[in-house]
Coordinates of C-alpha atoms in Angstrom, one line a residue:
Chain B
M593 CA -77.6 146.3 -85.0
G594 CA -74.0 146.2 -85.8
T595 CA -72.2 143.8 -88.1
V596 CA -69.1 141.8 -87.6
R597 CA -67.3 144.5 -89.6
D598 CA -68.2 147.0 -86.9
L599 CA -66.8 144.8 -84.3
A600 CA -63.5 144.6 -86.2
A601 CA -63.6 148.4 -86.6
D602 CA -64.0 148.8 -82.8
I603 CA -60.8 146.9 -82.3
A604 CA -58.9 149.1 -84.6
T605 CA -60.4 152.5 -83.5
D606 CA -58.0 155.1 -82.2
V607 CA -54.8 153.1 -82.2
E608 CA -51.6 155.0 -82.2
S609 CA -49.6 152.7 -84.3
L610 CA -49.8 149.4 -86.1
L611 CA -47.4 146.5 -85.5
L612 CA -47.1 144.2 -88.5
F613 CA -45.7 140.8 -87.7
S614 CA -43.7 139.2 -90.6
P615 CA -45.8 140.8 -93.4
S616 CA -45.4 139.8 -97.0
G617 CA -44.2 142.5 -99.4
A618 CA -47.6 143.1 -100.9
Y619 CA -49.3 143.3 -97.5
Y620 CA -46.8 145.8 -96.3
D621 CA -47.2 148.0 -99.4
G622 CA -51.0 148.0 -98.7
C623 CA -50.3 149.4 -95.3
T624 CA -47.9 152.2 -96.1
D625 CA -50.4 154.9 -96.6
L626 CA -52.4 154.3 -93.4
D627 CA -53.0 157.2 -91.1
V628 CA -50.9 155.6 -88.3
P629 CA -47.2 154.8 -88.2
V630 CA -46.4 151.2 -89.2
I631 CA -43.8 149.1 -87.3
V632 CA -42.6 145.9 -88.9
V633 CA -41.6 143.0 -86.6
A634 CA -40.0 140.2 -88.5
K635 CA -36.9 138.0 -88.7
E636 CA -35.4 140.2 -91.3
N637 CA -36.4 143.5 -92.9
S638 CA -37.2 142.1 -96.3
V639 CA -39.9 144.8 -96.9
G640 CA -37.5 147.7 -96.3
A641 CA -39.6 149.2 -93.5
D642 CA -38.4 152.4 -91.8
T643 CA -39.2 151.2 -88.3
F644 CA -38.2 147.6 -87.8
V645 CA -37.9 145.3 -84.8
E646 CA -35.9 142.2 -85.4
L647 CA -37.5 139.0 -84.1
P648 CA -34.7 136.7 -83.1
L649 CA -36.8 133.6 -83.1
E650 CA -40.3 132.6 -84.2
F651 CA -42.2 132.7 -81.0
N652 CA -45.0 130.2 -81.4
D653 CA -46.9 131.7 -78.5
V654 CA -48.6 134.7 -80.0
R655 CA -48.6 136.6 -76.7
E656 CA -44.8 136.3 -76.4
R657 CA -44.4 137.4 -80.0
V658 CA -46.6 140.5 -79.6
Q659 CA -44.9 141.2 -76.2
F660 CA -41.5 141.1 -77.9
G661 CA -42.6 143.4 -80.7
I662 CA -44.0 145.9 -78.2
E663 CA -40.9 145.8 -76.1
G664 CA -38.8 146.3 -79.2
A665 CA -40.9 149.2 -80.4
L666 CA -40.8 150.8 -76.9
E667 CA -37.1 150.5 -76.7
K668 CA -36.7 152.1 -80.1
G669 CA -39.0 154.9 -79.1
A670 CA -41.4 154.1 -81.9
I671 CA -44.3 153.9 -79.4
A672 CA -44.6 155.4 -76.0
D673 CA -45.6 153.9 -72.7
G674 CA -49.4 153.7 -72.4
D675 CA -50.0 153.8 -76.2
T676 CA -52.7 151.7 -77.6
V677 CA -51.5 149.8 -80.6
A678 CA -52.9 147.4 -83.1
A679 CA -51.0 144.2 -83.8
A680 CA -51.6 142.3 -87.0
Y681 CA -50.1 138.8 -87.2
S682 CA -50.9 135.3 -88.3
L683 CA -51.9 132.6 -86.0
E684 CA -51.3 129.8 -88.5
G685 CA -49.4 129.9 -91.8
E686 CA -48.0 132.8 -93.6
E687 CA -50.9 135.2 -94.2
I688 CA -51.8 137.8 -91.7
E689 CA -55.3 137.1 -90.5
T690 CA -55.6 138.4 -86.9
I691 CA -55.6 141.9 -85.5
S692 CA -55.6 142.6 -81.8
R693 CA -55.6 145.7 -79.7
V694 CA -52.8 145.9 -77.1
R695 CA -51.8 148.5 -74.6
A696 CA -48.1 149.1 -74.5
S697 CA -46.9 149.3 -71.0
E698 CA -43.4 149.3 -69.7
E699 CA -44.4 147.6 -66.5
D700 CA -45.1 144.1 -67.7
H701 CA -41.8 144.0 -69.4
S702 CA -40.5 140.4 -69.8
G703 CA -36.9 141.4 -70.6
V704 CA -36.6 139.1 -73.6
Y705 CA -36.0 142.0 -76.0
D706 CA -33.6 143.4 -73.5
M707 CA -31.8 140.1 -73.3
F708 CA -31.2 140.0 -77.1
V709 CA -30.4 143.6 -77.7
N710 CA -28.8 144.9 -74.5
S711 CA -26.6 142.0 -73.7
R712 CA -22.8 142.2 -73.9
A713 CA -22.8 139.5 -76.5
D714 CA -24.0 140.1 -80.0
P715 CA -27.7 139.5 -80.6
S716 CA -26.8 136.9 -83.2
V717 CA -24.6 135.0 -80.7
V718 CA -27.5 134.9 -78.2
R719 CA -29.8 133.7 -80.9
D720 CA -27.3 131.0 -82.0
V721 CA -26.9 129.7 -78.4
L722 CA -30.6 129.7 -77.9
D723 CA -31.0 127.8 -81.1
I724 CA -28.5 125.2 -80.0
A725 CA -30.2 124.8 -76.6
V726 CA -33.6 124.4 -78.2
E727 CA -32.3 121.8 -80.6
L728 CA -30.5 119.9 -77.9
G729 CA -33.7 120.0 -75.9
K730 CA -35.7 118.6 -78.8
K731 CA -33.4 115.7 -79.7
G732 CA -31.5 115.0 -76.5
Q733 CA -28.6 112.6 -76.4
K734 CA -29.6 109.2 -77.7
G735 CA -33.2 109.8 -76.8
K736 CA -32.5 110.7 -73.3
N737 CA -33.0 114.2 -71.9
V738 CA -29.8 116.1 -71.4
G739 CA -29.1 119.3 -69.5
A740 CA -26.7 122.0 -70.5
L741 CA -25.6 125.4 -69.3
F742 CA -24.2 128.1 -71.6
V743 CA -22.7 131.3 -70.2
V744 CA -22.8 133.9 -73.0
G745 CA -20.7 137.1 -72.9
D746 CA -18.2 138.7 -70.5
A747 CA -16.1 135.6 -70.9
G748 CA -13.0 137.0 -69.2
K749 CA -14.8 137.6 -66.0
V750 CA -16.7 134.4 -66.1
M751 CA -13.5 132.5 -66.6
N752 CA -12.2 134.2 -63.4
K753 CA -15.3 133.3 -61.5
S754 CA -15.1 129.6 -62.4
R755 CA -12.6 126.8 -62.5
A756 CA -11.9 123.9 -64.8
L757 CA -13.3 120.5 -63.9
S758 CA -11.1 118.9 -66.5
Y759 CA -9.0 119.7 -69.5
N760 CA -10.7 122.2 -71.7
P761 CA -11.6 120.5 -75.1
F762 CA -11.8 124.0 -76.7
E763 CA -8.3 125.1 -75.7
K764 CA -6.5 126.7 -78.7
S765 CA -9.4 126.1 -80.9
H766 CA -11.4 128.8 -82.7
V767 CA -14.9 127.5 -82.8
H768 CA -17.7 129.9 -83.2
V769 CA -21.2 129.1 -82.0
G770 CA -22.6 129.9 -85.4
D771 CA -20.5 127.2 -87.1
P772 CA -22.5 124.3 -88.4
I773 CA -20.1 121.8 -86.8
V774 CA -20.9 123.1 -83.4
R775 CA -24.4 121.5 -83.4
V776 CA -22.9 118.1 -83.7
M777 CA -20.0 118.8 -81.4
L778 CA -22.0 120.3 -78.6
K779 CA -24.4 117.4 -78.6
E780 CA -21.4 115.1 -77.9
F781 CA -20.0 117.5 -75.3
S782 CA -23.3 118.0 -73.6
R783 CA -22.5 114.7 -71.7
L784 CA -19.8 116.7 -70.0
D785 CA -20.5 118.2 -66.6
G786 CA -20.1 121.9 -66.1
A787 CA -20.8 125.0 -68.1
F788 CA -19.9 126.2 -71.6
V789 CA -18.3 129.6 -71.7
I790 CA -18.9 131.7 -74.8
S791 CA -17.4 135.1 -75.5
D792 CA -19.1 138.3 -76.7
A793 CA -18.2 137.6 -80.3
G794 CA -19.4 134.0 -80.1
K795 CA -16.2 132.1 -79.6
I796 CA -16.5 129.0 -77.5
V797 CA -13.9 129.7 -74.8
S798 CA -14.3 126.6 -72.7
A799 CA -16.3 123.7 -71.6
Y800 CA -16.2 121.8 -68.4
R801 CA -16.3 124.9 -66.2
Y802 CA -17.4 124.8 -62.7
L803 CA -19.0 128.2 -61.9
E804 CA -18.2 129.7 -58.5
P805 CA -20.3 132.8 -58.1
S806 CA -21.7 133.9 -54.8
A807 CA -25.3 132.9 -54.8
E808 CA -26.3 135.7 -52.4
G809 CA -29.5 137.4 -53.2
V810 CA -30.3 135.3 -56.3
D811 CA -34.0 134.9 -56.6
I812 CA -35.0 132.1 -58.9
P813 CA -38.2 130.0 -58.7
K814 CA -38.0 127.3 -56.1
G815 CA -37.7 123.8 -57.4
L816 CA -35.0 124.4 -59.9
G817 CA -31.8 122.6 -59.3
T818 CA -28.2 123.5 -58.8
R819 CA -27.6 124.1 -62.5
H820 CA -30.2 126.8 -62.6
M821 CA -28.9 128.3 -59.3
A822 CA -25.4 128.5 -60.7
A823 CA -26.8 130.0 -63.9
G824 CA -28.7 132.6 -62.1
A825 CA -25.9 133.5 -59.7
I826 CA -23.2 133.9 -62.4
T827 CA -25.4 136.5 -64.1
R828 CA -25.5 138.6 -61.0
D829 CA -21.8 138.5 -60.5
T830 CA -20.9 139.2 -64.2
N831 CA -22.5 140.9 -67.1
A832 CA -23.1 137.6 -68.8
I833 CA -26.4 136.0 -69.6
T834 CA -27.0 132.3 -69.2
I835 CA -29.1 129.9 -71.2
V836 CA -29.9 126.7 -69.5
L837 CA -31.5 123.5 -70.8
S838 CA -33.1 121.6 -67.9
E839 CA -32.5 117.9 -67.7
S840 CA -35.5 117.2 -65.6
D841 CA -38.3 119.2 -67.3
G842 CA -36.7 119.8 -70.7
L843 CA -37.3 123.5 -70.7
V844 CA -34.9 126.2 -71.9
R845 CA -34.5 129.1 -69.5
A846 CA -32.5 132.3 -69.8
F847 CA -31.1 134.4 -66.9
K848 CA -29.9 137.9 -66.9
G849 CA -28.9 140.0 -63.8
G850 CA -29.8 137.1 -61.6
E851 CA -33.3 136.9 -62.8
L852 CA -35.2 134.4 -64.9
I853 CA -36.3 136.3 -68.0
L854 CA -37.3 133.6 -70.5
E855 CA -38.7 130.2 -70.3
L856 CA -39.6 128.2 -73.4
D857 CA -40.4 124.7 -74.3
P858 CA -38.2 123.4 -77.1
E859 CA -41.0 121.2 -78.4
D860 CA -42.9 124.3 -79.4
Y861 CA -40.2 125.5 -81.9
Chain Y
M706 CA -28.5 107.6 -158.6
I707 CA -27.6 111.0 -159.8
G708 CA -24.1 111.4 -161.1
W709 CA -22.1 114.6 -161.6
E710 CA -22.8 114.3 -165.3
S711 CA -26.5 114.4 -165.0
L712 CA -26.4 117.8 -163.2
P713 CA -27.5 120.8 -165.2
A714 CA -24.5 121.8 -167.2
D715 CA -24.9 125.5 -166.5
V716 CA -24.5 125.0 -162.8
P717 CA -20.8 124.5 -162.1
S718 CA -20.0 121.7 -159.7
R719 CA -18.2 124.0 -157.4
L720 CA -21.6 125.7 -156.6
W721 CA -22.9 122.3 -155.5
M722 CA -19.7 121.9 -153.3
A723 CA -20.3 125.3 -151.9
A724 CA -23.9 124.5 -151.0
A725 CA -22.7 121.2 -149.4
V726 CA -20.2 123.1 -147.3
L727 CA -22.9 125.6 -146.3
I728 CA -25.3 122.9 -145.2
G729 CA -22.5 121.0 -143.4
G730 CA -21.6 124.2 -141.6
V731 CA -25.2 124.8 -140.5
V732 CA -25.4 121.2 -139.2
L733 CA -22.0 121.4 -137.5
G734 CA -22.9 124.8 -136.0
Y735 CA -26.2 123.4 -134.6
L736 CA -24.4 120.4 -133.1
V737 CA -21.6 122.5 -131.5
G738 CA -24.2 124.9 -130.2
A739 CA -26.1 122.1 -128.5
I740 CA -22.9 120.5 -127.1
N741 CA -21.8 124.0 -125.8
K742 CA -25.1 124.5 -124.1
R743 CA -24.9 121.1 -122.4
L744 CA -21.3 121.7 -121.4
L745 CA -22.1 125.1 -119.9
R746 CA -25.1 123.6 -118.0
S747 CA -23.0 120.7 -116.6
A748 CA -20.3 123.1 -115.6
G749 CA -22.9 124.7 -113.4
V750 CA -22.9 128.1 -115.2
P751 CA -26.6 128.7 -114.8
E752 CA -26.3 128.4 -111.0
V753 CA -23.3 130.6 -110.9
I754 CA -24.8 133.5 -112.8
E755 CA -28.2 133.2 -111.3
G756 CA -29.6 136.6 -110.3
T757 CA -27.1 138.7 -112.3
G758 CA -28.5 141.6 -114.2
F759 CA -27.5 140.1 -117.5
E760 CA -29.2 136.8 -116.8
R761 CA -32.4 138.6 -115.7
T762 CA -32.4 140.7 -118.9
A763 CA -31.9 137.5 -120.9
R764 CA -34.8 136.0 -119.0
N765 CA -37.0 139.0 -119.8
F766 CA -36.5 138.3 -123.5
G767 CA -37.5 134.6 -122.9
T768 CA -34.0 133.2 -123.3
S769 CA -31.0 132.7 -121.0
T770 CA -27.3 133.4 -120.9
V771 CA -26.5 129.8 -121.7
S772 CA -28.8 129.8 -124.8
I773 CA -27.3 133.1 -126.0
L774 CA -23.8 131.6 -125.7
G775 CA -25.0 128.5 -127.5
W776 CA -26.4 130.6 -130.3
F777 CA -23.3 132.6 -130.4
S778 CA -21.2 129.5 -131.4
V779 CA -23.8 128.5 -133.9
V780 CA -23.7 131.9 -135.6
F781 CA -19.9 131.8 -135.6
I782 CA -19.7 128.5 -137.3
V783 CA -22.4 129.3 -139.8
V784 CA -20.8 132.6 -140.8
V785 CA -17.4 130.8 -141.3
A786 CA -19.1 128.1 -143.4
F787 CA -20.9 130.8 -145.4
F788 CA -17.5 132.5 -146.2
A789 CA -15.9 129.1 -147.0
A790 CA -18.8 128.4 -149.3
M791 CA -18.4 131.8 -151.0
D792 CA -14.8 131.1 -151.5
I793 CA -15.4 127.7 -153.0
A794 CA -18.1 129.1 -155.3
K795 CA -15.5 131.7 -156.4
V796 CA -17.9 134.5 -156.3
S797 CA -15.2 136.8 -157.4
Y798 CA -16.6 140.3 -157.4
A799 CA -16.0 141.1 -153.7
A800 CA -13.3 138.6 -152.9
P801 CA -10.8 141.1 -151.4
L802 CA -13.5 142.3 -148.9
W803 CA -14.2 138.8 -147.8
M804 CA -10.6 137.9 -147.4
L805 CA -10.4 140.9 -145.1
L806 CA -13.5 139.9 -143.2
V807 CA -12.4 136.3 -142.9
G808 CA -9.1 137.3 -141.4
F809 CA -10.9 139.7 -139.1
L810 CA -13.8 137.4 -138.1
P811 CA -12.1 135.2 -135.4
Q812 CA -10.8 138.3 -133.6
L813 CA -14.2 139.9 -133.7
F814 CA -15.9 136.8 -132.3
V815 CA -13.2 136.5 -129.5
A816 CA -13.8 140.2 -128.7
M817 CA -17.5 139.7 -128.5
A818 CA -17.1 136.6 -126.3
V819 CA -14.8 138.6 -124.0
I820 CA -17.4 141.4 -123.7
F821 CA -20.0 138.8 -123.1
V822 CA -18.1 137.0 -120.3
G823 CA -17.0 140.4 -118.9
M824 CA -20.7 141.5 -118.6
V825 CA -21.7 138.4 -116.9
L826 CA -18.6 138.4 -114.6
G827 CA -19.2 142.1 -113.8
D828 CA -22.8 141.5 -112.8
K829 CA -21.7 138.5 -110.7
A830 CA -19.0 140.5 -109.0
E831 CA -21.4 143.3 -108.3
L832 CA -23.9 140.8 -106.8
A833 CA -21.2 139.1 -104.7
T834 CA -19.9 142.4 -103.3
S835 CA -23.3 143.8 -102.5
E836 CA -24.2 140.5 -100.7
R837 CA -21.0 140.8 -98.7
L838 CA -21.7 144.5 -97.8
R839 CA -25.3 143.9 -96.9
G840 CA -24.5 144.0 -93.2
V841 CA -22.9 147.4 -93.6
K842 CA -25.7 149.9 -93.3
L843 CA -24.0 152.9 -95.0
P844 CA -25.5 154.7 -97.9
E845 CA -22.1 155.0 -99.4
S846 CA -21.6 151.2 -99.5
G847 CA -24.0 151.0 -102.4
L848 CA -21.3 152.6 -104.6
I849 CA -18.6 149.9 -104.1
P850 CA -20.5 147.1 -106.0
K851 CA -21.0 149.4 -108.9
V852 CA -17.3 150.4 -108.9
V853 CA -16.4 146.7 -108.9
K854 CA -18.8 146.0 -111.8
W855 CA -17.6 148.8 -114.0
S856 CA -14.0 147.9 -113.3
V857 CA -14.5 144.4 -114.6
L858 CA -16.4 145.7 -117.6
Y859 CA -13.7 148.2 -118.3
I860 CA -11.0 145.6 -118.4
A861 CA -13.2 143.3 -120.5
A862 CA -13.8 146.1 -123.0
L863 CA -10.1 146.9 -123.0
V864 CA -9.2 143.2 -123.8
A865 CA -11.9 143.1 -126.5
L866 CA -10.7 146.3 -128.1
G867 CA -7.1 145.0 -128.0
Q868 CA -8.3 141.8 -129.6
V869 CA -9.8 143.6 -132.7
G870 CA -6.6 145.7 -132.9
L871 CA -7.9 149.1 -132.1
A872 CA -5.7 151.7 -130.4
T873 CA -6.2 151.3 -126.7
E874 CA -3.2 153.2 -125.4
A875 CA -5.2 156.0 -123.9
L876 CA -7.5 153.6 -122.2
L877 CA -4.6 151.5 -120.9
L878 CA -3.1 154.6 -119.5
L879 CA -6.4 155.3 -117.7
L880 CA -6.4 151.8 -116.4
A881 CA -2.8 152.1 -115.1
A882 CA -3.7 155.4 -113.4
Y883 CA -6.7 153.7 -111.8
A884 CA -4.7 150.7 -110.7
A885 CA -2.0 152.9 -109.2
A886 CA -4.6 155.0 -107.4
L887 CA -6.2 151.8 -106.1
I888 CA -2.8 150.4 -104.9
V889 CA -1.9 153.7 -103.1
F890 CA -5.3 153.9 -101.6
L891 CA -5.2 150.3 -100.3
A892 CA -1.6 150.7 -99.1
L893 CA -2.7 153.7 -97.1
A894 CA -5.8 152.2 -95.8
L895 CA -4.2 148.9 -94.9
R896 CA -1.0 150.4 -93.4
Q897 CA -2.5 150.0 -89.9
L898 CA -4.6 146.9 -90.5
L899 CA -2.0 144.7 -92.1
P900 CA 0.5 144.5 -89.2
A901 CA -2.3 144.1 -86.7
G902 CA -3.7 141.3 -88.8
A903 CA -0.4 139.5 -89.1
A904 CA 0.2 139.8 -85.4
G905 CA -3.3 138.7 -84.7
I906 CA -2.8 135.5 -86.7
Y907 CA 0.3 134.7 -84.6
L908 CA -1.7 135.5 -81.4
L909 CA -4.6 133.3 -82.4
L910 CA -2.3 130.4 -83.4
N911 CA 0.0 130.4 -80.4
Q912 CA -2.3 131.9 -77.8
P913 CA 0.3 133.3 -75.5
Y914 CA -2.7 134.6 -73.5
S915 CA -6.3 133.6 -73.7
I916 CA -9.7 134.8 -72.6
G917 CA -9.9 135.2 -68.9
D918 CA -6.1 135.8 -68.3
R919 CA -5.1 138.9 -66.4
V920 CA -2.6 140.8 -68.5
E921 CA -0.9 144.1 -68.9
I922 CA -0.3 145.6 -72.3
N923 CA 1.1 149.0 -72.9
G924 CA 0.3 150.2 -69.4
K925 CA -3.3 149.0 -69.6
S926 CA -4.0 146.1 -67.3
G927 CA -7.1 144.0 -67.1
I928 CA -8.8 140.7 -68.0
V929 CA -8.7 139.5 -71.6
Q930 CA -12.2 139.5 -73.0
E931 CA -11.7 138.8 -76.6
V932 CA -8.9 138.1 -79.1
S933 CA -9.7 138.7 -82.7
V934 CA -7.6 139.0 -85.8
F935 CA -7.1 142.7 -85.5
T936 CA -7.6 143.6 -81.9
T937 CA -7.4 142.3 -78.3
A938 CA -10.0 143.6 -75.8
I939 CA -8.9 143.8 -72.2
E940 CA -11.3 145.0 -69.5
A941 CA -10.8 146.4 -66.1
E942 CA -13.2 148.1 -63.8
G943 CA -15.8 148.8 -66.3
R944 CA -13.4 150.0 -69.0
E945 CA -12.7 147.9 -72.0
H946 CA -9.5 148.7 -73.8
V947 CA -9.3 147.6 -77.4
V948 CA -5.7 147.2 -78.3
P949 CA -4.5 146.7 -81.9
N950 CA -2.6 143.4 -82.1
H951 CA 0.7 144.8 -83.5
V952 CA 1.0 146.9 -80.3
V953 CA 0.7 143.7 -78.3
L954 CA 3.7 142.2 -80.2
Q955 CA 5.7 145.5 -80.2
D956 CA 5.4 146.3 -76.6
G957 CA 5.1 142.8 -75.3
I958 CA 2.6 141.6 -72.7
T959 CA 2.8 141.0 -69.1
R960 CA 0.8 138.2 -67.7
V961 CA -0.2 138.9 -64.2
R962 CA -0.2 135.8 -62.0
D963 CA -1.0 136.2 -58.4

């Protein structure tokens, strides 16, 4: 007869590394002399870990969070394809209370890590834009759902693949997506039709852009509207990524290389 | 009611005066100390110096920088009152020594205050610089905050020593050499950056070209991807040219419109 402890031991047997999600300093110190390499996945490396994967946002869905950590670790070469790893994280609150056993595989690769790290734009710019889209999705404009389309990175090419629908309110301005004023401003401007164009370094280049990519070979799920089609298509034609807030279902989606790579519900964050 | 006449005859009245001055000094010192502490608090000093090494050391001893400064003014006033009292009491056997000390005291206290402020400022400067450099993941960048801190401390020490009238020529010479080295170093380091930055400010303000325009600069043509203070990035066929902004102004730009 085994005990619950044995069950837990089974989960942790023969793992090749341990992924710690947002550990506290004391927790991390307790894990440093384990027999397997420790990889810390957190918003910032406050514990000073050697192998660290930055979490750009707090995924509420644990599967997405673990998936992101594994993709990050694979990318960094900290773990190899096919490794069995243990992931320690917290389901609720701050303290780590759950350990699970996961097989790292490069095949079921969601591309979220890739979107943040291997985009033309800075990871912090991608994160800021995602934040803005999520916030816009949560609050809407005067209680009504709004839609928005942000094209991030490769702005020069995007500008050449699009035309102005009206005068550009951001002309001769130097507004960066990370500026606090942007949250207020974009909420007002989200009434405008067309896309926002944001440069690699995070400068808002233009609003009111009508994207004119060729939509050939763009494969996005059926049922999404013209906004998503335009968003998907522009990422095929340029090296930009797009972040779209849907007006009809309120979800935030991201596209890269003509493919949908992230879908999240703003209400969960 | 006790009159002057009823006091014991063998205690001269000036001793009583001296005692009164001493007590007055202690009370005044206490009041000034309390007011000082309150002034420093309302000026936001505790928030400004939070996290500096000095403040942390002070906290370890169960006190704080503000209380130390408060006590400092108390001690100063009490010591002055003590010497005044001694003078009134005409304790004559060491008068010359006291006169020397009294003349020297304000300078000593100013010097101590300078050192004190220098230490706190140095810590604060170190903290601010390391905060600023946190994004730079270079092992060498840990040295810069230390250099800043010790520079501030050095200057504070120099001012303090000058205050008490010690010979500081050699130290001054060292400071001058240090400053000259710093200026030469900065001039050399910024020789390229400064013109680029000045040109960049013009480009950002006037925007003769903006992101998405097709331009030709210095034989390199492409689409403008980014204009920052120091550089302009133009991209063509998978190559991104990063051109320093002063080159843009020197050589001019060609906007391609077709």
